[in-house]
Protein backbone atom coordinates (compact mmCIF):
# COMPACT_ATOMS: atom_id res chain seq x y z
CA UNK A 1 0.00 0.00 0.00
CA UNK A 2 1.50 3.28 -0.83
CA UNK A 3 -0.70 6.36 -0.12
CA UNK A 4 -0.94 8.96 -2.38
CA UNK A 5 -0.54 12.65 -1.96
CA UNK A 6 -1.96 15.65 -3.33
CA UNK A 7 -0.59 19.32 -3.18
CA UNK A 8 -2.72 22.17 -3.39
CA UNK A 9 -1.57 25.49 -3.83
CA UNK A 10 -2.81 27.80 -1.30
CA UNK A 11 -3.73 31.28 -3.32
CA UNK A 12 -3.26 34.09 -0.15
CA UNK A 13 -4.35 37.78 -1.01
CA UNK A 14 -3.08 39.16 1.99
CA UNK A 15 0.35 37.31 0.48
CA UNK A 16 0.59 40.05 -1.63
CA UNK A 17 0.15 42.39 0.44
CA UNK A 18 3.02 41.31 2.77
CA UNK A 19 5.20 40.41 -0.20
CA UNK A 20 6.86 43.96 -0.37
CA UNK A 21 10.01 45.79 0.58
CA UNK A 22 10.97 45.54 3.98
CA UNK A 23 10.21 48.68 5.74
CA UNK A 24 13.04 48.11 8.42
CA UNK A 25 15.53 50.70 7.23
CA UNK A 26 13.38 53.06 5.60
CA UNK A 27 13.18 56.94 6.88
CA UNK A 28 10.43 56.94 9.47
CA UNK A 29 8.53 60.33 10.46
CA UNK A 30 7.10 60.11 13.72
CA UNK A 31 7.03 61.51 17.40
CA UNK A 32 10.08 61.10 19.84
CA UNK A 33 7.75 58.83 22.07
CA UNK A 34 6.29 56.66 19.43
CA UNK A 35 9.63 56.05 17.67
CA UNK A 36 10.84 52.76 19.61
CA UNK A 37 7.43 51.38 18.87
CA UNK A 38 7.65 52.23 15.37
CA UNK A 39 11.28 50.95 14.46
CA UNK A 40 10.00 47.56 16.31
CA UNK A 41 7.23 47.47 13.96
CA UNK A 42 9.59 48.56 11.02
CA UNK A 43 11.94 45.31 11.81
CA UNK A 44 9.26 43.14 11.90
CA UNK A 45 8.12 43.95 8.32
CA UNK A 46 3.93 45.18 10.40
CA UNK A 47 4.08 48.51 8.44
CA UNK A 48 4.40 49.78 4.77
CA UNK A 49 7.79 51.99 4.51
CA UNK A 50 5.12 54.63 2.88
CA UNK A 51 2.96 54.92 6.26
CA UNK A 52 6.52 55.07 8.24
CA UNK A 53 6.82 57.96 6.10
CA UNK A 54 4.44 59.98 7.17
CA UNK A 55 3.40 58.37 10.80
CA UNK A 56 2.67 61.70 13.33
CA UNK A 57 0.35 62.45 10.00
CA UNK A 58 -3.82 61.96 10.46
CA UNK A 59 -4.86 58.22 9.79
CA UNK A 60 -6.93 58.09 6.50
CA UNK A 61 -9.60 54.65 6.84
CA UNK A 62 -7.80 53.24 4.07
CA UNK A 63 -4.35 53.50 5.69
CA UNK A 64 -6.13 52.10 8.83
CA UNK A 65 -7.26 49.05 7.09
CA UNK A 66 -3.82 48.49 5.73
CA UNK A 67 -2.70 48.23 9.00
CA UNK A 68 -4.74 46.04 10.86
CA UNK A 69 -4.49 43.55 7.66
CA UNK A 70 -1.08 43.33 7.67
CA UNK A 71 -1.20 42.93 11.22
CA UNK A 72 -3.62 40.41 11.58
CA UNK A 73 -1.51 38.58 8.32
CA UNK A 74 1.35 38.55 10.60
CA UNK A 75 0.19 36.75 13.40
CA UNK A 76 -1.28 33.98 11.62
CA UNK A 77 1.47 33.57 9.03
CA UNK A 78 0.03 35.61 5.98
CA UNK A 79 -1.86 32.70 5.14
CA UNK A 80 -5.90 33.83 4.14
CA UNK A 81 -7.79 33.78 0.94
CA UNK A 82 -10.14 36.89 0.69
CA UNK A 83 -12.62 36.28 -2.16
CA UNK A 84 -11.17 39.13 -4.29
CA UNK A 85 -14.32 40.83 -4.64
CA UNK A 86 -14.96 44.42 -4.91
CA UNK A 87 -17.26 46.01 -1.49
CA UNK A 88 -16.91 49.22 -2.50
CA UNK A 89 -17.58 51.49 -5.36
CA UNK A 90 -15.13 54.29 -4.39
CA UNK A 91 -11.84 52.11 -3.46
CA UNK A 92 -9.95 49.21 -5.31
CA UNK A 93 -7.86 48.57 -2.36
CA UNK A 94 -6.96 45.05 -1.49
CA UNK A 95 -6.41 46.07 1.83
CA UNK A 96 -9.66 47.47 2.51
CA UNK A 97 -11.66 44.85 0.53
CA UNK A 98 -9.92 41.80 3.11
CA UNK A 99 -10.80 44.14 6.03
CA UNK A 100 -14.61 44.56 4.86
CA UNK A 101 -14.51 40.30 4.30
CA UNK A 102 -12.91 39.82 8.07
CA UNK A 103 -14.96 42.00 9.58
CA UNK A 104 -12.52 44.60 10.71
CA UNK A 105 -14.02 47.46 9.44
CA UNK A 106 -17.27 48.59 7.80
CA UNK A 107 -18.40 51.17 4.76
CA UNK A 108 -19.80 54.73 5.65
CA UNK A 109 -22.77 52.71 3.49
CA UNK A 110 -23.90 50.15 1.22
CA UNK A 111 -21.60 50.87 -1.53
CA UNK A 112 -18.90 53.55 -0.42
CA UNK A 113 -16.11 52.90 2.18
CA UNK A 114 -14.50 56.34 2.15
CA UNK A 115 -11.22 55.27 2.07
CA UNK A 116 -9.39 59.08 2.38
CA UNK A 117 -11.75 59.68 5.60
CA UNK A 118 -10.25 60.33 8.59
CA UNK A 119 -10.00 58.12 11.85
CA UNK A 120 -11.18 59.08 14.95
CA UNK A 121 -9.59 57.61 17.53
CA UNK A 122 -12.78 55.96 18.75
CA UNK A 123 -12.96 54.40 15.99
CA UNK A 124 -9.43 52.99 16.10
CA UNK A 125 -10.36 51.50 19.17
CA UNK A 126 -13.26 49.90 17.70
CA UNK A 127 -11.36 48.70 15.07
CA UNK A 128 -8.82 47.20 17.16
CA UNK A 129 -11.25 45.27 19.77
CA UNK A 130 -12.77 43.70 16.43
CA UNK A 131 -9.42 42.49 15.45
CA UNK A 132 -8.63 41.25 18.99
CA UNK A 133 -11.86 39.20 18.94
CA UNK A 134 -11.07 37.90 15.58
CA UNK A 135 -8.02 36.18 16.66
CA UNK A 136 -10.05 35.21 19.96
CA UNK A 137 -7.37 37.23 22.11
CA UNK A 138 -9.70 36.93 25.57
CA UNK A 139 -9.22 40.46 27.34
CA UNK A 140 -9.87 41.32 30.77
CA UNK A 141 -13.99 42.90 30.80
CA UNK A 142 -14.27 46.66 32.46
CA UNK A 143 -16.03 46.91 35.34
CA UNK A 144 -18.98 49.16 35.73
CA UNK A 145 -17.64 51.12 38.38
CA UNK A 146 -14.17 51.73 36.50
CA UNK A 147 -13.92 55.38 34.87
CA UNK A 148 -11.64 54.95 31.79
CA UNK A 149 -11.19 58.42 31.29
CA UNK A 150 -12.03 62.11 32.70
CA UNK A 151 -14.31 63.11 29.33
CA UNK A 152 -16.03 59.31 29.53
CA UNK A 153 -19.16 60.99 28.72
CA UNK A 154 -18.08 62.33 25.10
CA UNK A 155 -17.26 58.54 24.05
CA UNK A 156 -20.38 57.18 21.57
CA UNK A 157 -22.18 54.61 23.49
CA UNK A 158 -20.93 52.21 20.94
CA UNK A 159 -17.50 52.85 21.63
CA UNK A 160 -17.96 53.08 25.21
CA UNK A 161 -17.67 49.35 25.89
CA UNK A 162 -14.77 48.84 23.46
CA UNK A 163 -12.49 51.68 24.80
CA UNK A 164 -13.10 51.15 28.38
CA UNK A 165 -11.74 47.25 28.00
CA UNK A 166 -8.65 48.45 26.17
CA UNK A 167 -8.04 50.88 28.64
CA UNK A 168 -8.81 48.27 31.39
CA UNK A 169 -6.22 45.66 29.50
CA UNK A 170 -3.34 48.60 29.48
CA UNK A 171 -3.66 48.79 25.48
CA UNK A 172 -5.29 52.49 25.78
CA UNK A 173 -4.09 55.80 27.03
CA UNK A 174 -5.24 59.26 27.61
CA UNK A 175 -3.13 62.54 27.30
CA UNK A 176 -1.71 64.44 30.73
CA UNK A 177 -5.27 65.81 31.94
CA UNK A 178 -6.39 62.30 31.67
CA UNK A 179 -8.96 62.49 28.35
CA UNK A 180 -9.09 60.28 25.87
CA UNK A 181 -10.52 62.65 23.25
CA UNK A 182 -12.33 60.12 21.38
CA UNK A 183 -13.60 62.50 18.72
CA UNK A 184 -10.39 63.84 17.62
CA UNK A 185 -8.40 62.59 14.58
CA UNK A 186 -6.17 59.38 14.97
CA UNK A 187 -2.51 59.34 13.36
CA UNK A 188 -0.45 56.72 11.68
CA UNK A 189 1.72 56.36 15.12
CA UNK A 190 -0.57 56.34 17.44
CA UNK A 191 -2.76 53.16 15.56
CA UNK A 192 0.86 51.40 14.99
CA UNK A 193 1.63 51.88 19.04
CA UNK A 194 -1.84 50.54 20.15
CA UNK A 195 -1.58 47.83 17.79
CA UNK A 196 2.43 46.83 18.36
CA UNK A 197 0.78 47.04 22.52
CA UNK A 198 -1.82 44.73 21.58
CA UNK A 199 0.55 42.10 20.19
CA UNK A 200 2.21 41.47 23.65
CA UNK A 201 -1.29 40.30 24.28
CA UNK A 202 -1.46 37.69 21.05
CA UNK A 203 1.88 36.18 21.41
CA UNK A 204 2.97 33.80 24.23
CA UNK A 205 6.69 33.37 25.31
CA UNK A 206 8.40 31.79 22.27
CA UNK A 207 6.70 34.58 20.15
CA UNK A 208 3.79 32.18 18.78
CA UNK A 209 0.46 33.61 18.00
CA UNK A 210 -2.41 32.41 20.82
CA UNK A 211 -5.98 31.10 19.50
CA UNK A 212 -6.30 32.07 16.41
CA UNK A 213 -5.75 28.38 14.12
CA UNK A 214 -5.95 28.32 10.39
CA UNK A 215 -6.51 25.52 8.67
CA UNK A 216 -6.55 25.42 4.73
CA UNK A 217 -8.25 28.55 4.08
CA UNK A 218 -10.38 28.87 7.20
CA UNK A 219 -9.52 30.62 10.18
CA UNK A 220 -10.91 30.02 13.80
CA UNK A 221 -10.69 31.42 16.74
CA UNK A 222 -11.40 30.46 20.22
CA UNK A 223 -14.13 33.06 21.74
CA UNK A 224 -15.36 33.06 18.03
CA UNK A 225 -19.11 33.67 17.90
CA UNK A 226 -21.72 30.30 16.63
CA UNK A 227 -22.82 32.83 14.23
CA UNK A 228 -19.78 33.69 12.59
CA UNK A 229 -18.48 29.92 12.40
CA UNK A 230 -21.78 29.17 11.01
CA UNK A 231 -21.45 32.23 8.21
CA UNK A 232 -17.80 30.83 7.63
CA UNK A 233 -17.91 27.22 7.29
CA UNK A 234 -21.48 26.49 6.48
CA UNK A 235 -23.95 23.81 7.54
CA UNK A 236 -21.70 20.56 9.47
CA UNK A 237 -21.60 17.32 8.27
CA UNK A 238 -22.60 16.11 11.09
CA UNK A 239 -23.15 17.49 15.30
CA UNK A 240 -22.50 15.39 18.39
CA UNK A 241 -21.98 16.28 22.37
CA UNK A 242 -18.24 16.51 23.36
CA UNK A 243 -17.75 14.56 26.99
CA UNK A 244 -17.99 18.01 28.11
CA UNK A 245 -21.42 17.89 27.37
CA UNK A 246 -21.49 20.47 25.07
CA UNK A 247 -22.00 20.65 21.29
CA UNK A 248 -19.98 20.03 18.58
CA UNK A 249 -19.71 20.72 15.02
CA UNK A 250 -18.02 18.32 12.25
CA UNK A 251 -16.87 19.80 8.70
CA UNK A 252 -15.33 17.89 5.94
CA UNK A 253 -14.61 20.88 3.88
CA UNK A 254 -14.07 19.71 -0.37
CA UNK A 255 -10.25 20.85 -0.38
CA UNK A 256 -9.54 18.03 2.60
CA UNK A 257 -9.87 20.36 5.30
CA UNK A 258 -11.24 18.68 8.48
CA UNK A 259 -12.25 21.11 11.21
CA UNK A 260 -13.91 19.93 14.88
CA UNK A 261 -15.37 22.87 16.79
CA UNK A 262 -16.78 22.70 20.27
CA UNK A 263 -18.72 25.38 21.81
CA UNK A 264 -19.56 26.13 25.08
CA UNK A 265 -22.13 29.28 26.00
CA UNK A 266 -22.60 30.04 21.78
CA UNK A 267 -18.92 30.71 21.43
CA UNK A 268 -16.00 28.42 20.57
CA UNK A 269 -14.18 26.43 23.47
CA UNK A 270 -12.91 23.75 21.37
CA UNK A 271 -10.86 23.58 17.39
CA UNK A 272 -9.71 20.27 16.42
CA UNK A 273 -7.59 19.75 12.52
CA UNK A 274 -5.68 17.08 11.12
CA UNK A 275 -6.14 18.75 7.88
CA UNK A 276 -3.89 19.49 4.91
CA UNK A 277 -2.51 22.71 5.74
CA UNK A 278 -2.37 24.31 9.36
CA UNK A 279 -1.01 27.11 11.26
CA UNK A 280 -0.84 27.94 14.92
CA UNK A 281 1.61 30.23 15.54
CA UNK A 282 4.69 28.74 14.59
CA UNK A 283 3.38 24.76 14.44
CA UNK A 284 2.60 23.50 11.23
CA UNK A 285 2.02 20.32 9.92
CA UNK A 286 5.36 20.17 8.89
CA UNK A 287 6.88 21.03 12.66
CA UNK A 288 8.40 17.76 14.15
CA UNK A 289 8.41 15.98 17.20
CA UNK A 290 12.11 16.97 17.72
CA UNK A 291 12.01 20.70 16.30
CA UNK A 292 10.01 21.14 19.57
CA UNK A 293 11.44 22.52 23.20
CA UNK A 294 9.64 20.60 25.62
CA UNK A 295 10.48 22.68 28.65
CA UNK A 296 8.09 24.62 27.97
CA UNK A 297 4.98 21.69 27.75
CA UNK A 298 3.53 20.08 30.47
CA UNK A 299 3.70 16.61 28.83
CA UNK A 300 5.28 15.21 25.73
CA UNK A 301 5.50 11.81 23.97
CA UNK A 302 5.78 10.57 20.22
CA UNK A 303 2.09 10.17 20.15
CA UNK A 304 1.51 13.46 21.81
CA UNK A 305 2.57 16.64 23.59
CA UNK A 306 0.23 19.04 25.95
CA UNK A 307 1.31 22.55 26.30
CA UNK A 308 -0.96 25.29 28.60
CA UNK A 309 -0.76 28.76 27.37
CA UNK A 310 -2.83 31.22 29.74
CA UNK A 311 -6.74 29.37 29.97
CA UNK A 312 -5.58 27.83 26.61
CA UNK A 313 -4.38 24.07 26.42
CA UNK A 314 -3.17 22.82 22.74
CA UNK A 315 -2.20 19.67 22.12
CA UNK A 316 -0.60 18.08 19.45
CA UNK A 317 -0.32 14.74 18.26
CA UNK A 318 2.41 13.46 15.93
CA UNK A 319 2.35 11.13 12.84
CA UNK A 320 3.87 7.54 13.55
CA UNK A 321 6.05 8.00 10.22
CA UNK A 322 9.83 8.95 10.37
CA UNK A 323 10.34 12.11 12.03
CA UNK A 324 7.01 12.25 14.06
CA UNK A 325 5.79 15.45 12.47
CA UNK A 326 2.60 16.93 13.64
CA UNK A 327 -0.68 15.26 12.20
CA UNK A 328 -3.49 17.10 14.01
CA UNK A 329 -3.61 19.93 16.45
CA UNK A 330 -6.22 20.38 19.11
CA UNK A 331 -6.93 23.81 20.64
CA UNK A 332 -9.71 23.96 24.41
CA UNK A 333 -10.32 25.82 27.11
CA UNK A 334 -8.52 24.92 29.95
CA UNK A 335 -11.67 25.38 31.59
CA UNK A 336 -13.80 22.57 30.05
CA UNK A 337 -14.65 20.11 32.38
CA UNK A 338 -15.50 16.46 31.32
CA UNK A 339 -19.55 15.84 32.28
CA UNK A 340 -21.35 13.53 34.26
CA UNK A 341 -21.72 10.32 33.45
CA UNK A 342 -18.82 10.06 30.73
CA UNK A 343 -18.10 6.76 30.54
CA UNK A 344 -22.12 5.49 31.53
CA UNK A 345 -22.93 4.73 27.72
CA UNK A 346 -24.58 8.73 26.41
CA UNK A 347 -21.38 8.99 24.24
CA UNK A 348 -20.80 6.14 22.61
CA UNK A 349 -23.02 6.95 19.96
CA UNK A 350 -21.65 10.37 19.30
CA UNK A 351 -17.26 8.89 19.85
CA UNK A 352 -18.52 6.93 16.47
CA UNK A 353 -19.54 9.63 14.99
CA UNK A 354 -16.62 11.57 15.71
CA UNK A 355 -13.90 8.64 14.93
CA UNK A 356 -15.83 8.39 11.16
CA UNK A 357 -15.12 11.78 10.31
CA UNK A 358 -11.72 12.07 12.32
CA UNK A 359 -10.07 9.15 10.14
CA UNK A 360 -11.78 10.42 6.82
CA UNK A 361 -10.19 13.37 7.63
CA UNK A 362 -6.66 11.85 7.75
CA UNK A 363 -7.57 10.04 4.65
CA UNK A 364 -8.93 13.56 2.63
CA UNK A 365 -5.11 14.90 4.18
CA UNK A 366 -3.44 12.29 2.19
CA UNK A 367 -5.77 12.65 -0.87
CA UNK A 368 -6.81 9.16 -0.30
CA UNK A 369 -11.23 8.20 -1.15
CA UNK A 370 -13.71 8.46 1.91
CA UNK A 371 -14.53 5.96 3.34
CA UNK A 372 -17.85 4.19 3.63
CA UNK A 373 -19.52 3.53 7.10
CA UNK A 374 -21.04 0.18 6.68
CA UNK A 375 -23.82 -0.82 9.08
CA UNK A 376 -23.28 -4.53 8.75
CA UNK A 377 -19.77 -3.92 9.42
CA UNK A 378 -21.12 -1.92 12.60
CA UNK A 379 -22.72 -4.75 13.91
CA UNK A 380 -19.61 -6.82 14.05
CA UNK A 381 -17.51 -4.18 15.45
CA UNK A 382 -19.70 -3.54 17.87
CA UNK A 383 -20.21 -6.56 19.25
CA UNK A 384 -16.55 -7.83 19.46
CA UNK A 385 -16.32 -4.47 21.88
CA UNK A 386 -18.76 -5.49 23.59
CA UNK A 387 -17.22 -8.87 24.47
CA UNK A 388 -13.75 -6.65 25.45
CA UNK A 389 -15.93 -5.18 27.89
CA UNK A 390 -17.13 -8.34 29.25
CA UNK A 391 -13.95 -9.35 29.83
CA UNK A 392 -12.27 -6.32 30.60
CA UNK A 393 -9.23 -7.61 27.98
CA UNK A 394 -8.09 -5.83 24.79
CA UNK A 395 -7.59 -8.67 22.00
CA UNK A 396 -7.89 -8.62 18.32
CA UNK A 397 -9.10 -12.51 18.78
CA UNK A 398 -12.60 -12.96 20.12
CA UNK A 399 -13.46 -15.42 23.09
CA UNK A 400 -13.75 -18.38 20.85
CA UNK A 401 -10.60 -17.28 19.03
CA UNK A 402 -12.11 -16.10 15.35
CA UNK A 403 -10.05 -12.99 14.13
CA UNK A 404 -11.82 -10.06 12.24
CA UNK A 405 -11.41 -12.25 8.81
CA UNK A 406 -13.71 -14.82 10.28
CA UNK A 407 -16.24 -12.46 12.03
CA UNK A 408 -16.53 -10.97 9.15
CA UNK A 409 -17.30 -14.12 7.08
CA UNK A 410 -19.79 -15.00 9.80
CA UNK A 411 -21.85 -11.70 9.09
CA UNK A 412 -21.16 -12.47 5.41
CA UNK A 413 -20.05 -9.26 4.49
CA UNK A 414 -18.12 -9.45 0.88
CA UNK A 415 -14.53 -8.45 1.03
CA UNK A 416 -11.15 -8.27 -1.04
CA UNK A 417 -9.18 -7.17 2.18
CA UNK A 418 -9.49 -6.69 5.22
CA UNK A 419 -7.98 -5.19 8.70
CA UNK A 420 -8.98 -3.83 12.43
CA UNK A 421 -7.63 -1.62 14.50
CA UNK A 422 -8.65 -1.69 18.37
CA UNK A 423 -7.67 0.81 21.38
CA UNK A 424 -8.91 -0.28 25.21
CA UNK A 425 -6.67 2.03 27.43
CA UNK A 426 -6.86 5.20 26.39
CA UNK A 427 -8.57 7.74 28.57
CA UNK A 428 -10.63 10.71 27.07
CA UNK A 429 -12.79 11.05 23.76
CA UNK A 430 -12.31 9.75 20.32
CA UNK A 431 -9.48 12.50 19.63
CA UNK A 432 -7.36 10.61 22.06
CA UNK A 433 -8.36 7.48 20.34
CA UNK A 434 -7.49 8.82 17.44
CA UNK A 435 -4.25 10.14 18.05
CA UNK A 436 -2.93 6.72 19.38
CA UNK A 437 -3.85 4.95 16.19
CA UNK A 438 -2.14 7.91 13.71
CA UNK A 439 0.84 7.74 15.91
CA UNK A 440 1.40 3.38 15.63
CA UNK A 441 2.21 2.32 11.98
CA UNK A 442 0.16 -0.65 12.19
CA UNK A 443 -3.13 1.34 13.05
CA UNK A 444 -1.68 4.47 11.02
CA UNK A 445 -1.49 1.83 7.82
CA UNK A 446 -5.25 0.80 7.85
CA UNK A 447 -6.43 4.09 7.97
CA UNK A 448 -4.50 5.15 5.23
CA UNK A 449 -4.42 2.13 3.00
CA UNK A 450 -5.86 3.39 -0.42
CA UNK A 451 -7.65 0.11 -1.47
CA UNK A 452 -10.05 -0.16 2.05
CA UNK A 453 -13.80 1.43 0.72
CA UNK A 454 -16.01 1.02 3.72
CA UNK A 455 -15.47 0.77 7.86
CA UNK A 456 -17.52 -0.54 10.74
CA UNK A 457 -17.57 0.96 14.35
CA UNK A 458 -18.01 0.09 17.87
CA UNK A 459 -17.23 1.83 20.57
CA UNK A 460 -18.74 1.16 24.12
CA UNK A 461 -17.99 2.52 27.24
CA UNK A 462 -15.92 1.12 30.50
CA UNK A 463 -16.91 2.86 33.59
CA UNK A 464 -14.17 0.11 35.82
CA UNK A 465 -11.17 1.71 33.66
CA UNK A 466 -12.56 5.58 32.65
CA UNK A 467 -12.22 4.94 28.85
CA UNK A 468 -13.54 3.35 26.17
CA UNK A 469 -13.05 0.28 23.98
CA UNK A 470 -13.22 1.18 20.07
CA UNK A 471 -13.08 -1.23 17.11
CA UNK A 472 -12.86 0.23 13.43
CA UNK A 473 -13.03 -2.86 11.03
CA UNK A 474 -11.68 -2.00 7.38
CA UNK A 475 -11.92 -3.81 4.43
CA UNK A 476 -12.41 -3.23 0.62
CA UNK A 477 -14.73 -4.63 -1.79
């Protein structure tokens, strides 16, 4: 068996936009106190050489949108695909129109966006909090009692909320008397600072961009609304409850991308991919098991490695080929807490579910055909977990000593070929099951073999050892 592979070229708009001349090095124009900021954000390639240019000079919108793409490209690796469409009947630029399509920014109306308008700098801190929410940056909430500044009462009410947090999080500040002056025009610098002071909030010690995955050409964040998953990926393939007892999404996207998404209190809690192409900072699917420094993760193995960041937890389990590179990459809440009743039988039903879509997903990664759930093939799978329980033993042989080859026979299901994998110790849902098999060649080599066409499933639960016992029976017609 020899899989095959497929590449597929990832088209990025916002590529182009960071594919330019470095601006490190170019003549920058700006305040004495803003200039550190601004020669940090030269070296690391966040602003245009143009805007350095002219920085202590009034923020136009378009400028502002070209700022907060870039810098939103940056942190997740300058990987998105915009739809190149045109919003707006008064602008043609690139910057604004991927702005508009994230949700960063708005038009003055249907059809203009007024890109040489100025920026208040309520605005800018509008503009900001949306981009903090869209890479599900978590920021501390204001409390009621808190006065952010002395002319509070001039902010719109619909700024209010969003300029109060920033100033709560340290990301805002007023002049000497203590006013914001929300009304008054915003310069280059002063969006560049707030957004350079932000950044300390979206990177974690190695430099890595927090909860905000892509994968393929979708990005998801945790914190990210129901609604706006929903408007972004479309109707799931399928919905099941997580063992925290909370809902869960499945999409098998048509260019191989796999996405799992768990929600807790309509917003995301949970982002599960073992697709083609994904980015979390700086772990790809091409990072390794040993390109990793595991001081810095809580636990580590070749079939896994758990790393806390903040109220974030990502794991990431590894391929079982040469190298160990990263198959899949799981994203939660530290938070989440496994429900009542895990292991009493209410999941079994939905760990199927989840293991069907989790291994076609491996097999889309690999360009391999979907595969088939068979309900015959169910039936035997099923019961031979069944009997594990019984006994409490993990065995590929039943009780009477037929192999899968023979079980099958007896349910007189047709076959050219024909294998099973089993797992009976592993604690947790079927993402842990999962792992385990990608991360063992033997398991790893039925779930990718490219002439199986159909599977059967069983999984039952085993209160005595807090786990379950899962049986995926392959085979080919």
């Amino acid at each position: 068996m020899k899989p095959r592979w497929k590449r597929q070229a990832v088209v990025s708009l916002l590529l182009v936009l960071l594919l330019v001349v470095p601006a490190f090095g170019a003549s920058i124009n700006g305040s004495s106190w803003a200039r550190p900021t601004l020669e940090k954000a030269a070296e690391a390639n966040l602003v245009d050489s143009a805007l350095l240019a002219k920085a202590n000079q009034t923020a136009t919108r378009a400028e502002l949108a070209q700022l907060v793409v870039r810098f939103y490209a940056a942190q997740l690796g300058g990987e998105y695909t915009a739809s190149n469409k045109k919003p707006f009947t008064d602008t043609d630029d690139l910057s604004v129109a991927v702005a508009y399509e994230l949700g960063l920014m708005s038009g003055v109306s249907g059809t203009k966006f007024d890109p040489n308008g100025t920026v208040s700098r309520e605005q800018m801190a509008s503009v900001v909090m949306r981009l903090m929410k869209k890479l599900g940056i978590q920021l501390a909430a204001p409390t009621n009692a808190t006065k952010a500044f002395e002319d509070e009462s001039s902010i719109s009410s619909w700024a209010l909320y969003d300029v109060k947090t920033l100033k709560q999080n340290g990301l805002l500040s007023g002049d000497e008397s203590g006013k914001f002056q929300p009304k008054a025009s915003c310069t280059i610098e002063q969006v560049i600072v707030v957004m350079m002071q932000s950044s300390e909030r979206m990177t974690n010690v190695s430099g890595t961009a927090t909860q905000g995955l892509q994968a393929g050409s979708y990005t998801v964040a945790l914190g990210e609304s129901e609604s706006s998953i929903q408007s972004k990926l479309g109707q799931p393939n399928a919905t099941t409850t997580s063992i925290y007892g909370t809902p869960r999404k499945l999409y098998q996207k048509s260019d191989g991308t796999f996405l799992l998404i768990g929600f807790s209190n309509g917003s995301v809690a949970e982002i599960f991919t073992n697709g083609k192409t994904f980015r979390y900072g700086d772990i790809t699917q091409q990072t390794t098991y040993g390109q990793l420094n595991f001081a810095d993760y809580a636990s580590y193995s070749v079939e896994k490695a758990v790393k806390k960041e903040g109220n974030v937890t990502m794991t990431l389990y590894f391929d079982g080929t040469t190298g160990h590179p990263v198959n899949a990459i799981y994203l939660s809440r530290s938070s989440l807490q496994a429900g009542d009743g895990l292991y009493s039988g209410s999941y079994d039903a939905d760990v199927e579910t989840e293991l069907f879509y989790l291994l076609n997903g491996a097999r889309a990664k690999q360009g391999l055909p979907l595969l088939n759930r068979n309900a015959f093939s169910d039936v035997v799978a099923k019961n031979h977990a069944d009997e594990m329980k019984k006994y409490l033993r993990g065995s590929y042989l039943s009780a009477d000593g037929s192999n899968v080859f023979e079980r099958m026979d007896g349910a007189n299901i047709q076959y050219e070929e024909a294998g099973e994998n089993i797992c009976t110790t592993i604690s947790g849902d079927a993402l842990e099951i999962y792992g385990w098999w990608m991360s063992t060649i033997s398991t790893r080599s039925n779930i990718l073999e490219d002439s199986f066409t159909d599977i059967g499933l069983g999984v039952v639960s085993v209160p005595q050892r807090n786990c379950f016992y899962a049986v995926a029976d392959f085979f080919g017609r």
